Amino acid sequence: MPSKKTYLGTISIALTYVGTIIGAGFASGREVYQFFYQFGDLGIVGIIISSLLFFFFGYSILILSKNIKPKSYAQVIKFLNGHTLGTLIDILITIFLLGTLSAMIAGAGSIVNQTFFIPNIWGSIGLTFIALITVIYGLKGVVGVNKIVVPFLLIMIAAITVFSINNGTALNTPLTSSSRAASLTPHFLLSCLNYVSYNLVLSIGMLAALGVKAKSKTSMGLGSLIAGTLVGVCMLCIMICLSTLKNPDTTIPLLDVCQSISPVIQTLFTIAIILAVYTTAVSCLHGFIKRISPKDKMNVPIIIVSAGVALLISLLGFTNLVTYLYPIIGYGCATIIIGIIYAWITKTNQMI
């Protein structure tokens, strides 16, 4: 039996890892539709593969960080890809963190507009302000928030899935190529790998920090396994929920599912999804600031300016950012996946 300290370490790692994926990975349902649902049954295969890859690559980053004790994720990238290529990837990741923060801010605006009919800009401004306050507080605040937010969202996803099944509203209508959304990932396997790649980009900063502070290899292994499993189960649940919609190709399809159940469920899920978007926004802002601040310090003026820039970029709109930004991130940083596999082969002593 694991000790109490190991158990706590496991749960902290698992929930924080899931928290970095939730907002940009599946909370709105749009991401699951874009990368999996539109491929029909092959999308389910893609989800299973993605779940296993999240476990493997998440654990790899954690164990590597535990061994080399990096001051920032940049050291992990350069270890995996060499100095020259690693520097280029580091720059790309830094830019993409800001871009994904913008997507989360845009998503918050769309969510409050769809449910409460509040202008998008106010929801975006609200998330921006709360995220920067959290990041100023530090890493403990990020981990603490995920311990509350992640279980709440998981429970809500499970609840709306049960409602959807009990109501017998699943359409199970096969998707044809003509019904697919615009996509930069036309094949299900390519889409699956791209999905894992862009989410690892968003997670690597937090995983690097967690790896240094992890209690043990056991906690890292179990934490990654639990995280990968939770992400996979949640995406499968969302697939079921999307099948209840005649048109799942909307900005926030899970809110459409909730609206068909009851106003109370819709309101509760709105709160859950805003919190999920918030956790990912915080992770992105935290990683971005840690990288660009002088001497790796959380510089308050830089935090404020960075959040303001992200707010401006968010005006491009959530759907556009999910459709085009996320796949570009995945393609741009696929070398991280290659680098991890190469490290297991050539630098085994640092990976065990």
Coordinates of N, CA and C in Angstrom, one line a residue, residues 146-289:
N146 N -7.1 23.3 -8.9 CA -7.4 22.1 -9.7 C -8.0 21.0 -8.8
K147 N -7.7 20.9 -7.6 CA -8.2 19.9 -6.7 C -9.7 20.1 -6.5
I148 N -10.2 21.3 -6.7 CA -11.6 21.6 -6.6 C -12.3 21.6 -7.9
V149 N -11.7 22.2 -8.9 CA -12.4 22.4 -10.2 C -12.5 21.1 -11.0
V150 N -11.4 20.3 -11.0 CA -11.4 19.1 -11.8 C -12.5 18.1 -11.4
P151 N -12.6 17.7 -10.1 CA -13.6 16.8 -9.7 C -15.0 17.3 -10.0
F152 N -15.2 18.6 -9.8 CA -16.6 19.2 -10.1 C -16.9 19.0 -11.6
L153 N -16.0 19.3 -12.5 CA -16.3 19.1 -13.9 C -16.5 17.7 -14.3
L154 N -15.7 16.8 -13.7 CA -15.8 15.4 -14.0 C -17.2 14.8 -13.6
I155 N -17.6 15.3 -12.5 CA -19.0 14.9 -12.0 C -20.1 15.4 -12.9
M156 N -19.9 16.7 -13.4 CA -20.9 17.2 -14.3 C -21.0 16.5 -15.6
I157 N -19.8 16.1 -16.1 CA -19.7 15.4 -17.4 C -20.4 14.1 -17.2
A158 N -20.1 13.4 -16.1 CA -20.8 12.1 -15.8 C -22.3 12.2 -15.7
A159 N -22.7 13.3 -15.1 CA -24.2 13.5 -14.9 C -24.9 13.8 -16.2
I160 N -24.4 14.6 -17.0 CA -25.1 14.9 -18.3 C -25.0 13.7 -19.2
T161 N -24.0 12.9 -19.1 CA -23.9 11.6 -19.9 C -25.0 10.7 -19.4
V162 N -25.2 10.5 -18.1 CA -26.3 9.6 -17.6 C -27.6 10.2 -18.0
F163 N -27.8 11.5 -17.9 CA -29.1 12.0 -18.4 C -29.4 11.7 -19.9
S164 N -28.3 11.9 -20.7 CA -28.4 11.6 -22.1 C -28.8 10.2 -22.4
I165 N -28.2 9.3 -21.7 CA -28.5 7.8 -21.9 C -29.9 7.5 -21.4
N166 N -30.2 8.0 -20.2 CA -31.6 7.7 -19.7 C -32.7 8.3 -20.5
N167 N -32.4 9.4 -21.1 CA -33.4 10.1 -21.9 C -33.6 9.4 -23.3
G168 N -32.6 8.5 -23.6 CA -32.7 7.8 -24.9 C -32.6 8.7 -26.1
T169 N -31.9 9.8 -26.0 CA -31.8 10.7 -27.1 C -30.7 10.6 -28.0
A170 N -29.8 9.6 -27.8 CA -28.7 9.4 -28.7 C -29.1 9.1 -30.1
L171 N -28.6 9.8 -31.0 CA -29.0 9.6 -32.4 C -28.2 8.5 -33.1
N172 N -26.9 8.4 -32.8 CA -26.0 7.4 -33.4 C -26.0 7.5 -34.9
T173 N -26.1 8.7 -35.4 CA -26.2 8.9 -36.9 C -24.8 8.9 -37.4
P174 N -24.4 8.0 -38.4 CA -23.1 8.0 -38.9 C -22.7 9.3 -39.6
L175 N -21.5 9.7 -39.4 CA -21.1 11.0 -40.0 C -20.5 10.7 -41.4
T176 N -20.8 11.5 -42.4 CA -20.2 11.4 -43.7 C -19.1 12.5 -43.8
S177 N -18.3 12.3 -44.8 CA -17.2 13.3 -45.0 C -17.8 14.7 -45.2
S178 N -19.0 14.8 -45.8 CA -19.6 16.1 -46.1 C -20.1 16.8 -44.9
S179 N -20.3 16.0 -43.8 CA -20.7 16.6 -42.5 C -19.6 17.0 -41.6
R180 N -18.4 16.8 -42.0 CA -17.3 17.1 -41.2 C -16.9 18.6 -41.2
A181 N -16.4 19.1 -40.1 CA -16.1 20.5 -40.0 C -14.7 20.7 -40.7
A182 N -14.5 22.0 -41.0 CA -13.2 22.4 -41.5 C -12.1 21.9 -40.6
S183 N -11.0 21.2 -41.1 CA -10.0 20.7 -40.2 C -8.7 20.6 -40.9
L184 N -7.6 20.8 -40.1 CA -6.3 20.7 -40.6 C -5.7 19.3 -40.3
T185 N -6.6 18.4 -39.7 CA -6.2 17.0 -39.4 C -7.3 16.1 -40.0
P186 N -7.1 15.8 -41.3 CA -8.2 15.0 -42.1 C -8.3 13.5 -41.8
H187 N -7.2 12.9 -41.2 CA -7.2 11.5 -40.9 C -7.3 11.3 -39.3
F188 N -8.1 10.2 -38.9 CA -8.3 10.1 -37.5 C -7.0 9.9 -36.7
L189 N -6.1 9.1 -37.2 CA -4.8 8.9 -36.5 C -4.0 10.2 -36.4
L190 N -3.9 10.9 -37.5 CA -3.2 12.2 -37.5 C -3.9 13.1 -36.5
S191 N -5.2 13.1 -36.5 CA -6.0 14.0 -35.5 C -5.7 13.6 -34.1
C192 N -5.6 12.3 -33.8 CA -5.3 11.8 -32.5 C -3.9 12.2 -32.0
L193 N -2.9 12.1 -32.9 CA -1.6 12.4 -32.5 C -1.4 13.9 -32.4
N194 N -2.1 14.7 -33.2 CA -2.1 16.1 -33.1 C -2.7 16.6 -31.8
Y195 N -3.8 16.0 -31.4 CA -4.5 16.3 -30.2 C -3.6 16.1 -29.0
V196 N -2.9 15.0 -28.9 CA -2.0 14.7 -27.8 C -0.8 15.7 -27.8
S197 N -0.3 16.0 -29.0 CA 0.8 16.9 -29.2 C 0.5 18.3 -28.6
Y198 N -0.6 18.9 -29.0 CA -0.9 20.3 -28.6 C -1.2 20.3 -27.1
N199 N -1.8 19.3 -26.6 CA -2.1 19.3 -25.2 C -0.9 19.1 -24.3
L200 N 0.1 18.3 -24.9 CA 1.4 18.2 -24.2 C 2.1 19.5 -24.1
V201 N 2.0 20.3 -25.2 CA 2.6 21.6 -25.2 C 2.1 22.5 -24.1
L202 N 0.8 22.4 -23.8 CA 0.1 23.1 -22.8 C 0.4 22.6 -21.4
S203 N 0.8 21.3 -21.3 CA 1.0 20.6 -20.0 C 2.4 20.6 -19.6
I204 N 3.4 20.8 -20.5 CA 4.8 20.5 -20.2 C 5.3 21.4 -19.2
G205 N 4.9 22.7 -19.2 CA 5.4 23.6 -18.1 C 5.0 23.2 -16.7
M206 N 3.7 22.8 -16.6 CA 3.2 22.4 -15.3 C 3.7 21.0 -14.9
L207 N 3.9 20.1 -15.9 CA 4.4 18.8 -15.6 C 5.9 18.9 -15.1
A208 N 6.6 19.8 -15.8 CA 8.0 20.0 -15.4 C 8.1 20.5 -13.9
A209 N 7.3 21.4 -13.6 CA 7.3 21.9 -12.2 C 6.8 20.8 -11.2
L210 N 5.8 20.0 -11.6 CA 5.3 19.0 -10.7 C 6.4 17.9 -10.5
G211 N 7.1 17.6 -11.6 CA 8.1 16.5 -11.6 C 9.2 16.8 -10.6
V212 N 9.6 18.0 -10.5 CA 10.6 18.4 -9.5 C 10.1 18.2 -8.1
K213 N 8.8 18.5 -7.9 CA 8.3 18.4 -6.5 C 7.5 17.1 -6.2
A214 N 7.5 16.2 -7.1 CA 6.8 14.9 -6.9 C 7.3 14.1 -5.7
K215 N 6.5 13.4 -5.0 CA 6.9 12.7 -3.9 C 7.8 11.5 -4.2
S216 N 7.4 10.8 -5.3 CA 8.1 9.6 -5.7 C 7.8 9.2 -7.1
K217 N 8.5 8.2 -7.6 CA 8.2 7.7 -9.0 C 6.8 7.0 -9.0
T218 N 6.5 6.4 -7.9 CA 5.2 5.8 -7.8 C 4.0 6.8 -8.0
S219 N 4.2 7.9 -7.3 CA 3.2 8.9 -7.4 C 3.1 9.5 -8.8
M220 N 4.2 9.6 -9.5 CA 4.2 10.1 -10.9 C 3.6 9.1 -11.8
G221 N 3.9 7.8 -11.7 CA 3.3 6.8 -12.5 C 1.8 6.7 -12.3
L222 N 1.4 6.6 -11.1 CA 0.0 6.5 -10.8 C -0.8 7.7 -11.2
G223 N -0.2 8.9 -10.9 CA -0.8 10.2 -11.3 C -1.0 10.3 -12.8
S224 N 0.0 9.9 -13.6 CA -0.1 10.0 -15.0 C -1.2 9.0 -15.5
L225 N -1.2 7.8 -14.9 CA -2.1 6.8 -15.3 C -3.6 7.2 -15.0
I226 N -3.8 7.7 -13.8 CA -5.1 8.2 -13.5 C -5.5 9.4 -14.4
A227 N -4.6 10.3 -14.7 CA -4.9 11.4 -15.6 C -5.3 11.0 -17.0
G228 N -4.5 10.1 -17.5 CA -4.8 9.6 -18.9 C -6.1 8.9 -18.9
T229 N -6.4 8.1 -17.9 CA -7.7 7.3 -17.8 C -8.9 8.3 -17.7
L230 N -8.8 9.3 -16.9 CA -9.9 10.3 -16.7 C -10.1 11.0 -18.0
V231 N -9.1 11.4 -18.6 CA -9.2 12.2 -19.9 C -9.9 11.3 -20.9
G232 N -9.5 10.1 -21.0 CA -10.1 9.2 -22.0 C -11.6 8.9 -21.7
V233 N -11.9 8.6 -20.5 CA -13.3 8.4 -20.1 C -14.2 9.6 -20.3
C234 N -13.7 10.8 -20.0 CA -14.4 12.0 -20.2 C -14.7 12.2 -21.7
M235 N -13.7 12.0 -22.5 CA -13.9 12.2 -24.0 C -14.9 11.2 -24.5
L236 N -14.9 9.9 -24.0 CA -15.9 9.0 -24.4 C -17.3 9.4 -24.0
C237 N -17.4 9.9 -22.8 CA -18.7 10.4 -22.3 C -19.2 11.6 -23.2
I238 N -18.3 12.4 -23.6 CA -18.7 13.6 -24.4 C -19.1 13.1 -25.8
M239 N -18.5 12.0 -26.3 CA -18.9 11.5 -27.6 C -20.4 11.0 -27.5
I240 N -20.8 10.4 -26.4 CA -22.1 10.0 -26.2 C -23.1 11.3 -26.1
C241 N -22.6 12.3 -25.4 CA -23.4 13.5 -25.3 C -23.6 14.2 -26.7
L242 N -22.5 14.2 -27.5 CA -22.6 14.9 -28.8 C -23.6 14.1 -29.7
S243 N -23.7 12.8 -29.5 CA -24.6 12.0 -30.4 C -26.1 12.4 -30.1
T244 N -26.4 13.1 -29.1 CA -27.8 13.5 -28.8 C -28.1 14.8 -29.6
L245 N -27.2 15.4 -30.3 CA -27.4 16.7 -31.0 C -27.6 16.4 -32.5
K246 N -28.6 17.1 -33.1 CA -28.7 17.0 -34.5 C -27.6 17.7 -35.2
N247 N -27.1 18.8 -34.6 CA -25.9 19.5 -35.1 C -24.9 19.8 -34.0
P248 N -23.9 18.9 -33.8 CA -22.9 19.1 -32.8 C -21.8 20.1 -33.2
D249 N -21.9 20.5 -34.5 CA -20.9 21.5 -35.0 C -21.2 22.9 -34.6
T250 N -21.2 23.2 -33.3 CA -21.5 24.5 -32.7 C -20.3 25.0 -31.9
T251 N -20.4 26.2 -31.4 CA -19.2 26.7 -30.7 C -19.0 26.0 -29.4
I252 N -20.1 25.8 -28.6 CA -20.0 25.1 -27.3 C -21.0 24.0 -27.3
P253 N -20.8 22.9 -27.9 CA -21.9 21.9 -28.1 C -22.4 21.3 -26.8
L254 N -21.5 21.2 -25.8 CA -22.0 20.6 -24.5 C -23.0 21.4 -23.8
L255 N -22.9 22.7 -24.0 CA -24.0 23.6 -23.5 C -25.3 23.4 -24.2
D256 N -25.3 23.0 -25.5 CA -26.5 22.7 -26.2 C -27.1 21.4 -25.7
V257 N -26.2 20.4 -25.3 CA -26.7 19.2 -24.7 C -27.4 19.5 -23.4
C258 N -26.8 20.3 -22.5 CA -27.3 20.7 -21.2 C -28.7 21.4 -21.4
Q259 N -28.7 22.3 -22.4 CA -30.0 23.0 -22.6 C -31.1 22.1 -22.9
S260 N -30.9 21.0 -23.5 CA -31.9 20.0 -23.9 C -32.3 19.2 -22.7
I261 N -31.5 19.2 -21.6 CA -31.9 18.5 -20.4 C -32.7 19.3 -19.4
S262 N -32.1 20.4 -18.9 CA -32.9 21.3 -18.1 C -32.1 22.6 -17.8
P263 N -32.7 23.7 -17.5 CA -32.0 25.0 -17.3 C -31.0 24.9 -16.1
V264 N -31.4 24.1 -15.1 CA -30.5 23.9 -13.9 C -29.2 23.2 -14.3
I265 N -29.3 22.1 -15.0 CA -28.2 21.4 -15.5 C -27.3 22.4 -16.4
Q266 N -27.9 23.1 -17.2 CA -27.2 24.1 -18.1 C -26.4 25.1 -17.3
T267 N -27.1 25.6 -16.2 CA -26.4 26.6 -15.4 C -25.2 26.0 -14.6
L268 N -25.4 24.8 -14.1 CA -24.4 24.1 -13.3 C -23.2 23.8 -14.2
F269 N -23.5 23.3 -15.4 CA -22.4 23.0 -16.3 C -21.7 24.2 -16.8
T270 N -22.4 25.3 -17.0 CA -21.8 26.5 -17.4 C -20.7 26.9 -16.4
I271 N -21.1 26.8 -15.1 CA -20.1 27.1 -14.0 C -18.9 26.2 -14.1
A272 N -19.2 24.9 -14.3 CA -18.1 23.9 -14.4 C -17.2 24.2 -15.6
I273 N -17.8 24.5 -16.7 CA -16.9 24.7 -17.9 C -16.1 26.0 -17.8
I274 N -16.7 27.0 -17.2 CA -15.9 28.3 -17.0 C -14.8 28.0 -16.0
L275 N -15.0 27.2 -15.0 CA -13.9 26.8 -14.1 C -12.8 26.0 -14.8
A276 N -13.2 25.1 -15.7 CA -12.3 24.3 -16.5 C -11.4 25.2 -17.4
V277 N -12.1 26.1 -18.1 CA -11.4 27.0 -19.0 C -10.4 27.9 -18.1
Y278 N -10.9 28.2 -17.0 CA -10.0 29.0 -16.0 C -8.8 28.3 -15.6
T279 N -8.9 27.0 -15.3 CA -7.7 26.2 -14.9 C -6.6 26.1 -16.0
T280 N -7.1 25.9 -17.2 CA -6.2 25.9 -18.4 C -5.6 27.3 -18.6
A281 N -6.4 28.3 -18.5 CA -5.9 29.7 -18.7 C -4.8 30.0 -17.7
V282 N -5.0 29.6 -16.5 CA -4.0 29.8 -15.4 C -2.7 29.1 -15.7
S283 N -2.9 27.8 -16.2 CA -1.7 27.0 -16.5 C -0.9 27.6 -17.6
C284 N -1.6 28.1 -18.7 CA -0.9 28.7 -19.8 C -0.2 30.0 -19.4
L285 N -0.9 30.9 -18.6 CA -0.4 32.1 -18.2 C 0.8 31.9 -17.3
H286 N 0.7 30.9 -16.4 CA 1.8 30.6 -15.5 C 3.1 30.2 -16.2
G287 N 2.9 29.2 -17.2 CA 4.0 28.8 -18.0 C 4.6 29.9 -18.8
F288 N 3.8 30.7 -19.4 CA 4.3 31.8 -20.3 C 5.1 32.8 -19.5
I289 N 4.6 33.2 -18.3 CA 5.3 34.2 -17.5 C 6.6 33.6 -16.9

